[in-house]
mmCIF file of C-alpha atoms and ligand atoms in Angstrom:
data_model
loop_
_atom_site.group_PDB
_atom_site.id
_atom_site.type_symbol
_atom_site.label_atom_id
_atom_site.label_comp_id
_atom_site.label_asym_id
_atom_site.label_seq_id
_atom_site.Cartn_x
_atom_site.Cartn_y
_atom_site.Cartn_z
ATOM 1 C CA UNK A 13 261.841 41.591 54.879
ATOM 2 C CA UNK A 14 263.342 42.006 51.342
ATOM 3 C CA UNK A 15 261.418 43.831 49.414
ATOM 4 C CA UNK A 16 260.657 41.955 45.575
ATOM 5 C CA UNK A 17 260.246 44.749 43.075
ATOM 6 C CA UNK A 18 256.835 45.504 41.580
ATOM 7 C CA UNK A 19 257.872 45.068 37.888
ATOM 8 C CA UNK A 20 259.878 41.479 39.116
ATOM 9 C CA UNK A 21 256.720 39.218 40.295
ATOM 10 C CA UNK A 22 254.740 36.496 39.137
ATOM 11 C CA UNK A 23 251.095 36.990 38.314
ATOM 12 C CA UNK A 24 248.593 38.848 36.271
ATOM 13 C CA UNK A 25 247.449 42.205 35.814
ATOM 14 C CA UNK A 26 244.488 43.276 33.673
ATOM 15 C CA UNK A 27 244.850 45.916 31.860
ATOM 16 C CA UNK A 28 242.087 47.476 29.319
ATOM 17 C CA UNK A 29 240.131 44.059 29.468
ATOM 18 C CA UNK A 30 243.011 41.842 28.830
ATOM 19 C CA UNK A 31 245.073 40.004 30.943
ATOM 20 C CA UNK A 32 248.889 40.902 30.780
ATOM 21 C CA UNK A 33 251.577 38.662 32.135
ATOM 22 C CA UNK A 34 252.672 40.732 35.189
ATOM 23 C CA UNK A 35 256.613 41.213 34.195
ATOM 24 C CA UNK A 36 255.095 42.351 30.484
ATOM 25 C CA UNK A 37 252.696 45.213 32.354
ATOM 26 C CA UNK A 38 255.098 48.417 31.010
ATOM 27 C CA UNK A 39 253.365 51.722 30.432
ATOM 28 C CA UNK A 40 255.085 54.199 27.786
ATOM 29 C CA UNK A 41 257.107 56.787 29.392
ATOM 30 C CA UNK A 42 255.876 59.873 27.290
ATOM 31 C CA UNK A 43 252.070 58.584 29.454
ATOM 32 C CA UNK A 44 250.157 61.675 30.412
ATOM 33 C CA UNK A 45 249.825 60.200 33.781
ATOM 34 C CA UNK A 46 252.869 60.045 34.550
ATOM 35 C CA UNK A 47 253.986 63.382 33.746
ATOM 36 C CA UNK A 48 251.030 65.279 35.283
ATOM 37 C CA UNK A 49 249.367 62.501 37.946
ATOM 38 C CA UNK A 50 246.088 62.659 35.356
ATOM 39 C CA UNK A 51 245.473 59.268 37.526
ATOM 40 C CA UNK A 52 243.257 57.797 39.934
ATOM 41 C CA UNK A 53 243.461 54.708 41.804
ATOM 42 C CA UNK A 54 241.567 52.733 44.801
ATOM 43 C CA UNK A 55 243.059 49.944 47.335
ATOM 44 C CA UNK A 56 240.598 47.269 48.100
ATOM 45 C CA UNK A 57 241.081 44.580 50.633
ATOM 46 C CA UNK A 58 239.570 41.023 49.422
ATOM 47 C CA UNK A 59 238.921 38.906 52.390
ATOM 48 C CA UNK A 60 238.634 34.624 52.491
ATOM 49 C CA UNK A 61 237.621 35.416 48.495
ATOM 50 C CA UNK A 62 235.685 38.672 48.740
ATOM 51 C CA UNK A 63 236.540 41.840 48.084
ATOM 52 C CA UNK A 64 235.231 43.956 50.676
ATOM 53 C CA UNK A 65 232.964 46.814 49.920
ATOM 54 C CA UNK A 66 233.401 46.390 46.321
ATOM 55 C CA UNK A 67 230.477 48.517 44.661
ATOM 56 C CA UNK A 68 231.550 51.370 47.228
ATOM 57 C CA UNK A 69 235.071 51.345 45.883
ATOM 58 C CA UNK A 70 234.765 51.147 42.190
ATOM 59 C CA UNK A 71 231.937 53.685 42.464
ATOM 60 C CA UNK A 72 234.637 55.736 44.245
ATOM 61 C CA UNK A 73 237.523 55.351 41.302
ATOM 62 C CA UNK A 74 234.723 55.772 38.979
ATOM 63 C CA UNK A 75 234.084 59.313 40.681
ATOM 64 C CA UNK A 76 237.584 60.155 41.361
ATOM 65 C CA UNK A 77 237.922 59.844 37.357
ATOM 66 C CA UNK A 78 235.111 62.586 36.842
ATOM 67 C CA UNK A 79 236.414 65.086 39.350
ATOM 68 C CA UNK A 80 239.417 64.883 37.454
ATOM 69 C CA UNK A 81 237.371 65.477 34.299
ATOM 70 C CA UNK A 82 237.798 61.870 32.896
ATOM 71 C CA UNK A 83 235.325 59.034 31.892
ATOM 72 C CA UNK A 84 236.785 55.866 32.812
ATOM 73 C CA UNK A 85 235.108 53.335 30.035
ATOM 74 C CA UNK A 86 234.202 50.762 31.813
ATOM 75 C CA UNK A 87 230.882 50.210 33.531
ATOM 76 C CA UNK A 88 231.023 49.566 37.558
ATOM 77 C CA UNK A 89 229.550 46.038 36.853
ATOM 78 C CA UNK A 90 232.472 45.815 34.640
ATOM 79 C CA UNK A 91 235.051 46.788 36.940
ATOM 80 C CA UNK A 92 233.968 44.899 39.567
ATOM 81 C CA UNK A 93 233.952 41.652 37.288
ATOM 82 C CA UNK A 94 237.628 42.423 36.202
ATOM 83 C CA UNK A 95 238.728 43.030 40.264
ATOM 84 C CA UNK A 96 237.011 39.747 40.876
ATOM 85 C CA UNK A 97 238.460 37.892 38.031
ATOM 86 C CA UNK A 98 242.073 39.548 38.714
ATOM 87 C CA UNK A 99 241.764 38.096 41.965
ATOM 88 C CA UNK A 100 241.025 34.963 40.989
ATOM 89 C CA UNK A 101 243.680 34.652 38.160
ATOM 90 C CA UNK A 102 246.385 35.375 40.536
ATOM 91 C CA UNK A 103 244.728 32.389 43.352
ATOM 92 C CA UNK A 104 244.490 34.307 45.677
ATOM 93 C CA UNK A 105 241.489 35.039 48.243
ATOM 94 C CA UNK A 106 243.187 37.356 50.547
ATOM 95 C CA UNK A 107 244.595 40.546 49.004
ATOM 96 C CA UNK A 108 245.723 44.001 48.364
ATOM 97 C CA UNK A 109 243.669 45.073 44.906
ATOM 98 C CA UNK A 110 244.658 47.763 43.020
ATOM 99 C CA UNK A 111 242.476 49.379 40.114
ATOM 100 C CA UNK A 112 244.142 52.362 38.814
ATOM 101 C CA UNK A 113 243.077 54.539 35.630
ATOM 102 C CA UNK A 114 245.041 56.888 33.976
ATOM 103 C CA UNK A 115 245.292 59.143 31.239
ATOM 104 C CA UNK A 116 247.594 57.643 28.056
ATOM 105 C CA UNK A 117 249.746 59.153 25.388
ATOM 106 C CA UNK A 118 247.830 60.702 22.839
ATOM 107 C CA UNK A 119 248.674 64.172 23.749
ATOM 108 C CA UNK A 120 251.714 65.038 26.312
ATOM 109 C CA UNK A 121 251.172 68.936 27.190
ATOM 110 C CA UNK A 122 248.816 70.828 30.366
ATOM 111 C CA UNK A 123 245.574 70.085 27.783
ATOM 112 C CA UNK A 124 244.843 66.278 27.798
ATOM 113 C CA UNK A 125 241.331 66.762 25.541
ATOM 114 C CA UNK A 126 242.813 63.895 23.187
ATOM 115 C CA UNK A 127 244.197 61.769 25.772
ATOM 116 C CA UNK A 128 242.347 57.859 25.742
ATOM 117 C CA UNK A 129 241.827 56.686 29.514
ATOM 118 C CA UNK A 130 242.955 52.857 30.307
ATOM 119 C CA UNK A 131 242.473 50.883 33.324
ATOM 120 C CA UNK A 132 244.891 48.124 34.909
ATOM 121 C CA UNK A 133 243.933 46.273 38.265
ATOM 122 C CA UNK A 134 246.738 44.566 39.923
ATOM 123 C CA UNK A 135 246.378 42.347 43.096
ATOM 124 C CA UNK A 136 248.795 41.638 45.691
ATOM 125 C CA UNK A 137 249.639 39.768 49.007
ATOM 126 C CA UNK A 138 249.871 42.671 51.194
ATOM 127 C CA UNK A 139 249.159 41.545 55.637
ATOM 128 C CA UNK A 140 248.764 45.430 56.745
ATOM 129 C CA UNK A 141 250.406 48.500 55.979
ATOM 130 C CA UNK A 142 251.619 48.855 59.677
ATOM 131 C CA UNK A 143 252.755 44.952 59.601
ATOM 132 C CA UNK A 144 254.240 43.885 63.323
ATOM 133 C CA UNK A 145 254.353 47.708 64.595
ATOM 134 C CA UNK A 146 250.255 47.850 64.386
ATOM 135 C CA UNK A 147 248.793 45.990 67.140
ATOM 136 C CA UNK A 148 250.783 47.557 70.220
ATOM 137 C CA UNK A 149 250.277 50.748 68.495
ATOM 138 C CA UNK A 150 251.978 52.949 66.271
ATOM 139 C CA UNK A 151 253.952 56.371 66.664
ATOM 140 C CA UNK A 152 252.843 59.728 64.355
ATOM 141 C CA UNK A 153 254.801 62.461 64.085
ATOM 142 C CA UNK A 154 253.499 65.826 62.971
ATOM 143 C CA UNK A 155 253.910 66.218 58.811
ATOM 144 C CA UNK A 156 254.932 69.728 57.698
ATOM 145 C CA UNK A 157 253.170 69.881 54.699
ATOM 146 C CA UNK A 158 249.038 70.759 55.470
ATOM 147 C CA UNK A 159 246.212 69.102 53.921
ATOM 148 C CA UNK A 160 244.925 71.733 50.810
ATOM 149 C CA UNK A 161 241.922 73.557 50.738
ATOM 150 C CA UNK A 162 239.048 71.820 48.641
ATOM 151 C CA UNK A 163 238.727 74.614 46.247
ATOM 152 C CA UNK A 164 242.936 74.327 46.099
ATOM 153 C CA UNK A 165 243.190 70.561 44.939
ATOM 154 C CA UNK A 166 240.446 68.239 43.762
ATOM 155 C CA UNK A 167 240.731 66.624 47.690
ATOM 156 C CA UNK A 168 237.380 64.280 47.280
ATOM 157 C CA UNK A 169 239.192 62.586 44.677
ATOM 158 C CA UNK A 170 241.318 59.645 45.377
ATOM 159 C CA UNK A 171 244.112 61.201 42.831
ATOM 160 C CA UNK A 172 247.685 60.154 42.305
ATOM 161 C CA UNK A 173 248.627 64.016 42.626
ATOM 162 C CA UNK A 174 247.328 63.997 45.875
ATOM 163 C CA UNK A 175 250.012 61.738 47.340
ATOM 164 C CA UNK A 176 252.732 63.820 46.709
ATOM 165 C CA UNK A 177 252.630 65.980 49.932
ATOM 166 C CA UNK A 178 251.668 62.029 51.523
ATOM 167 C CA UNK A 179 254.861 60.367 50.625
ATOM 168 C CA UNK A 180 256.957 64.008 51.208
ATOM 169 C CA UNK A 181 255.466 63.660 55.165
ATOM 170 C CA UNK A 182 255.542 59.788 55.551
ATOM 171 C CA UNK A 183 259.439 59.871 54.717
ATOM 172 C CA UNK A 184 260.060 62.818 56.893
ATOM 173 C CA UNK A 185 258.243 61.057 59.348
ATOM 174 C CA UNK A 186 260.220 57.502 59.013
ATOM 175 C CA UNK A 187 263.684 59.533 58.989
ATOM 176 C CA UNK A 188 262.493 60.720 62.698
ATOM 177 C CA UNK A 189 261.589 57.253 63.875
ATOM 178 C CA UNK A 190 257.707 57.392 63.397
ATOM 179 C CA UNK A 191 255.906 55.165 61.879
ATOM 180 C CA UNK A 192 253.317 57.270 59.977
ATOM 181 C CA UNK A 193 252.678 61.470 59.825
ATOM 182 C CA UNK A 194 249.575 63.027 61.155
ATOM 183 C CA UNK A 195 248.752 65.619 58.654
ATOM 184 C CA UNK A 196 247.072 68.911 59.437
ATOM 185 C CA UNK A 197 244.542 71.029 57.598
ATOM 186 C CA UNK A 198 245.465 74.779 56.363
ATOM 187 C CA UNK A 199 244.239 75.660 59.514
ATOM 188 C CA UNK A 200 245.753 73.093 61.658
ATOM 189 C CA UNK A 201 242.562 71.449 62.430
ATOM 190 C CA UNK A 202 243.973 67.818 62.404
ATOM 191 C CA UNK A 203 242.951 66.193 59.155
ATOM 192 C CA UNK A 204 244.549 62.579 58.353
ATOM 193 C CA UNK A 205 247.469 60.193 58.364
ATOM 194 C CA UNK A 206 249.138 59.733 54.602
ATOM 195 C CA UNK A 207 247.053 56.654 54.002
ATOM 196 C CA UNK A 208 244.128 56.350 56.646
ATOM 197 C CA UNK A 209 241.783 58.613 58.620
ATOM 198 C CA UNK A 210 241.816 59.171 62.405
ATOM 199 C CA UNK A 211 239.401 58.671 65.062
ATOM 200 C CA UNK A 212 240.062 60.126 68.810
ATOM 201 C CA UNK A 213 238.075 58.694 71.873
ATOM 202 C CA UNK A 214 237.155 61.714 74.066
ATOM 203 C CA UNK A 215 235.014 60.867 77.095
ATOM 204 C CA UNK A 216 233.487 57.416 75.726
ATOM 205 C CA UNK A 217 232.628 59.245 72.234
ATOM 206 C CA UNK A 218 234.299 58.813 68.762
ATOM 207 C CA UNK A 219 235.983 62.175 67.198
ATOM 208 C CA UNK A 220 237.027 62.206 63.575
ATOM 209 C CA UNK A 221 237.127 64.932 61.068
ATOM 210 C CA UNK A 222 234.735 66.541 59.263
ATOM 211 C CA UNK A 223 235.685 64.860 55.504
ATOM 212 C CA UNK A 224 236.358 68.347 54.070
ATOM 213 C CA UNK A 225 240.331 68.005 52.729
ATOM 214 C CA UNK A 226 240.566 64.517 52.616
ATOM 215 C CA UNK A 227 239.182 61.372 51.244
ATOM 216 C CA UNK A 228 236.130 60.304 53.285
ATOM 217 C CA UNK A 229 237.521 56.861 53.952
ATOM 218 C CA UNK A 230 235.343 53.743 53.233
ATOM 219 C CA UNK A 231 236.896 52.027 56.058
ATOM 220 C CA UNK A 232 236.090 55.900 58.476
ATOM 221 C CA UNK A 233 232.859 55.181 57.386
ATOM 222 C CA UNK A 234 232.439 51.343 58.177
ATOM 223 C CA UNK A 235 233.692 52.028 61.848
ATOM 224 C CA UNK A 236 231.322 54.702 62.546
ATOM 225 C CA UNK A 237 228.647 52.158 61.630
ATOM 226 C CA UNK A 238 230.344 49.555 63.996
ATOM 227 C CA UNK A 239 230.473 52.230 66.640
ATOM 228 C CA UNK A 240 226.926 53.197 66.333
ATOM 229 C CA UNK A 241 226.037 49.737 66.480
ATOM 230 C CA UNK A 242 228.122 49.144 70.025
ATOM 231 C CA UNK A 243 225.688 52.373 70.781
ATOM 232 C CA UNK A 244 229.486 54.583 71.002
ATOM 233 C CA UNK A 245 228.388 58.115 69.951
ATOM 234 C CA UNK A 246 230.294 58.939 66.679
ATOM 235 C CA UNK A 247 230.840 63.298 66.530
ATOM 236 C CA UNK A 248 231.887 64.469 63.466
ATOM 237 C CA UNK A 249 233.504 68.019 63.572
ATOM 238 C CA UNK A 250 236.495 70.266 63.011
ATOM 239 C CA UNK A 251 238.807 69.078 65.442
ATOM 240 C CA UNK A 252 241.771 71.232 66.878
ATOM 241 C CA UNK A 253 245.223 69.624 67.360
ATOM 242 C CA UNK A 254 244.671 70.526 71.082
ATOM 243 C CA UNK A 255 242.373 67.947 71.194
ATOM 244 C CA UNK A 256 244.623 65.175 71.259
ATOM 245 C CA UNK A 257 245.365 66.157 75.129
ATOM 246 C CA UNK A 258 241.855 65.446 75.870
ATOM 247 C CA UNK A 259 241.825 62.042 73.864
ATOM 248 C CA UNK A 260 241.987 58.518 75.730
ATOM 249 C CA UNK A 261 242.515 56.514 72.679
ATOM 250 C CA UNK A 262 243.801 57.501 69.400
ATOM 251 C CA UNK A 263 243.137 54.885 66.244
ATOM 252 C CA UNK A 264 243.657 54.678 62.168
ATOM 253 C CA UNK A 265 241.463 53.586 59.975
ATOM 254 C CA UNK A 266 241.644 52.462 55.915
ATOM 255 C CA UNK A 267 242.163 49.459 53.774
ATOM 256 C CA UNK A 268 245.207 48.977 54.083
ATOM 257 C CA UNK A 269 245.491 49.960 57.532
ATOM 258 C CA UNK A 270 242.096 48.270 58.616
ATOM 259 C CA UNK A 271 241.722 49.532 62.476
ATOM 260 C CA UNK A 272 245.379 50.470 63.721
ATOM 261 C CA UNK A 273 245.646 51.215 67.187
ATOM 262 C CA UNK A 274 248.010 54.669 67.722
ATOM 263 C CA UNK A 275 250.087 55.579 70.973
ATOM 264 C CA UNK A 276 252.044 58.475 70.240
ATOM 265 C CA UNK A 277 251.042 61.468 68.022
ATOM 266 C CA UNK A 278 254.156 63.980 68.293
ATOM 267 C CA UNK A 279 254.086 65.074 71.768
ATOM 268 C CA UNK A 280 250.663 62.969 72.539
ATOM 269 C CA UNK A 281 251.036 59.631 73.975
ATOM 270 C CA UNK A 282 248.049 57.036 73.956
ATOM 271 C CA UNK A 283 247.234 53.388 75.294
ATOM 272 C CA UNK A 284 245.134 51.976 73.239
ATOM 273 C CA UNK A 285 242.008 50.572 75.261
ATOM 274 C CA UNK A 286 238.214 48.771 74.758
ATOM 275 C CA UNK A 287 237.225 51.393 72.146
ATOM 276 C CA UNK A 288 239.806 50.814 70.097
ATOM 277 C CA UNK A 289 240.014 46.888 70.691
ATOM 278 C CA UNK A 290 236.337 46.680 70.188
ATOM 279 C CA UNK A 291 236.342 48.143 66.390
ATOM 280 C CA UNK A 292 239.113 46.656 65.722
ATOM 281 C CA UNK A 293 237.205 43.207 66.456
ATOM 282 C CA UNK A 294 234.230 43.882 64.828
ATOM 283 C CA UNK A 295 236.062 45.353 62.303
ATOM 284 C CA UNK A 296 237.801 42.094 61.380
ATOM 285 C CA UNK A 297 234.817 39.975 62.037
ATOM 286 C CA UNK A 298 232.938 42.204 59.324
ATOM 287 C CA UNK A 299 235.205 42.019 56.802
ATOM 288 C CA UNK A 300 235.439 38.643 56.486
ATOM 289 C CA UNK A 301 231.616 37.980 56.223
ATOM 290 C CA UNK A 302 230.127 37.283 52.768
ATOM 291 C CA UNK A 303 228.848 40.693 50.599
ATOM 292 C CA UNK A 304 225.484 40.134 51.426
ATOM 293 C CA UNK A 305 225.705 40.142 55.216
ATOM 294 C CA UNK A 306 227.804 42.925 55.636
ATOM 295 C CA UNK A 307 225.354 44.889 55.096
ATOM 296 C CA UNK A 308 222.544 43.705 57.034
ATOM 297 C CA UNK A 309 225.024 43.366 60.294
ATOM 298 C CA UNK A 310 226.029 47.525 59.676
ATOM 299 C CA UNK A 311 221.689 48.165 59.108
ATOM 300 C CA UNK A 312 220.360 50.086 62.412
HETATM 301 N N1 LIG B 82 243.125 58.790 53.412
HETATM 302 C C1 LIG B 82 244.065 58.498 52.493
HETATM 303 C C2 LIG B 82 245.038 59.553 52.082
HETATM 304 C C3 LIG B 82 244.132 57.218 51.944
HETATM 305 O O1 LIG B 82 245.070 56.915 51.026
HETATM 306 C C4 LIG B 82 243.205 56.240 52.368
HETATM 307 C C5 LIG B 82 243.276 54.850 51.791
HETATM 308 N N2 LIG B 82 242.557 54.785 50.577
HETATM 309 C C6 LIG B 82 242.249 56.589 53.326
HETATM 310 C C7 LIG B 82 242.236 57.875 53.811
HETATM 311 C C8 LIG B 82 241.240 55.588 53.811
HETATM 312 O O2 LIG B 82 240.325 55.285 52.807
HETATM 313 P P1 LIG B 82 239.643 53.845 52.728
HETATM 314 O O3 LIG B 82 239.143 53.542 54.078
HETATM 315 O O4 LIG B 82 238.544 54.036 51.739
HETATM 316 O O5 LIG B 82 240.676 52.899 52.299
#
């Protein structure tokens, strides 16, 4: 598939309560942002008109901000208008979204004190990060680069900085055939994948990671409630890269991922089976019922 550039599409983006033709969306090169990743984002999924898990998301960004020592100025009942309306404006009902906030150019130096914070959303036709490689599974190979400590970068944060040692492993990754990298912690516990968390099935449980180095994933934690629903035991814990030899099934999970079954992890091969198939069913029957249910089908 051809890939359109993201400055050469049709469409609108909102940007600091305005919409922007999408070709005329240029930021100033001299942007903080740019220079020293002052900039959070999120990646939302709307389904059949709704975006899913909304609230959760732009209470995320909205967080993400603060860690990084920003106020982004925009209520969450704002922001969730604007993703809603940016949606709409562009027609479509089933789509990437992307709100991203960012420090400007007031000041370009280490100190950003005088820096103003903006806001663009932009949304996007965008099937599933994995596209035709997902459903028969895909192929991880170990990244080099570990996950950092939580007192070494602001991990709970869902900053642009943080996607540097992401893209660095997800190349590496690609130029060895894989589809994706599964990153370790500084310990080599096993953490994530660039762009979704991982779940192992060990003896008819679900394994993932204790959310210490890495973004606690809204989509980690919507499967755990579809697990505990199908009565699957969900174990949380520090998880040694050994474990992968004891695992049965080995599956993604994120946004833009959704549930992605995985058969190989470096020298780890997997079939995906019923645990995975299962989630990723009720996965993609939840996401496509209206707000107000979704809730009330995850409640015990
Ligand atoms: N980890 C990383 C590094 C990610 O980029 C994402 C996607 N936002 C996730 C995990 C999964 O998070 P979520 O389920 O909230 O999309």
């Amino acid at each position: 598939m051809a890939l359109v550039p993201f400055d050469d599409r049709d469409g609108w983006i909102w940007w600091d309560g305005q919409f922007v033709p999408w070709r005329e969306s240029k930021l100033h090169v001299l942007s903080h942002g740019l220079h020293y990743a002052s900039a959070v984002f999120e990646g939302e999924r709307a389904y059949g008109g709704h975006i899913f898990k909304l609230r959760e998301h732009t209470e995320r960004l909205i967080n993400s901000g603060r860690i990084l020592g920003f106020e982004i100025p925009y209520t969450a009942d704002e922001i969730d208008e604007a993703c809603k309306a940016t949606l709409a404006k562009n027609g479509q009902t089933d789509a990437y979204v992307r709100p991203i906030a960012w420090r400007g150019t007031e000041q370009l130096s280490v100190s950003a004190q005088a820096t103003k914070i903006h806001l663009a959303i932009a949304t996007w036709a965008w099937p599933n990060l994995f596209g035709e490689n997902r459903m028969k599974g895909v192929r991880l190979g170990w990244a080099k680069w570990k996950r950092p400590h939580p007192e070494t970068a602001p991990t709970a944060s869902k900053a642009a900085g943080l996607y540097m040692i992401g893209t660095l492993s997800k190349h590496a990754a690609e130029a060895e055939g894989f589809d994706d990298a599964l990153m370790l912690d500084w310990e080599g516990h096993i953490s994530e994948a660039t762009g979704a968390n991982v779940f192992l099935v060990i003896d008819g449980e679900l394994h993932t990671p204790t959310p210490i180095n890495f973004l606690d994933g809204i989509t980690r934690r919507t499967v755990m409630g579809l697990a505990k629903k199908r009565q699957i035991k969900v174990v949380e814990r520090t998880i040694p890269k050994s474990d992968l030899a004891r695992a049965s099934e080995v599956f993604l999970a994120g946004t833009a991922a959704e549930v992605t079954p995985v058969r190989q992890v470096g020298e780890f091969t997997f079939t995906p089976a019923a645990i995975t198939e299962t989630l990723l069913k009720d996965y993609e029957a939840l996401v496509r019922l209206p707000p107000e249910e979704v809730a009330a089908r995850l409640a015990a």
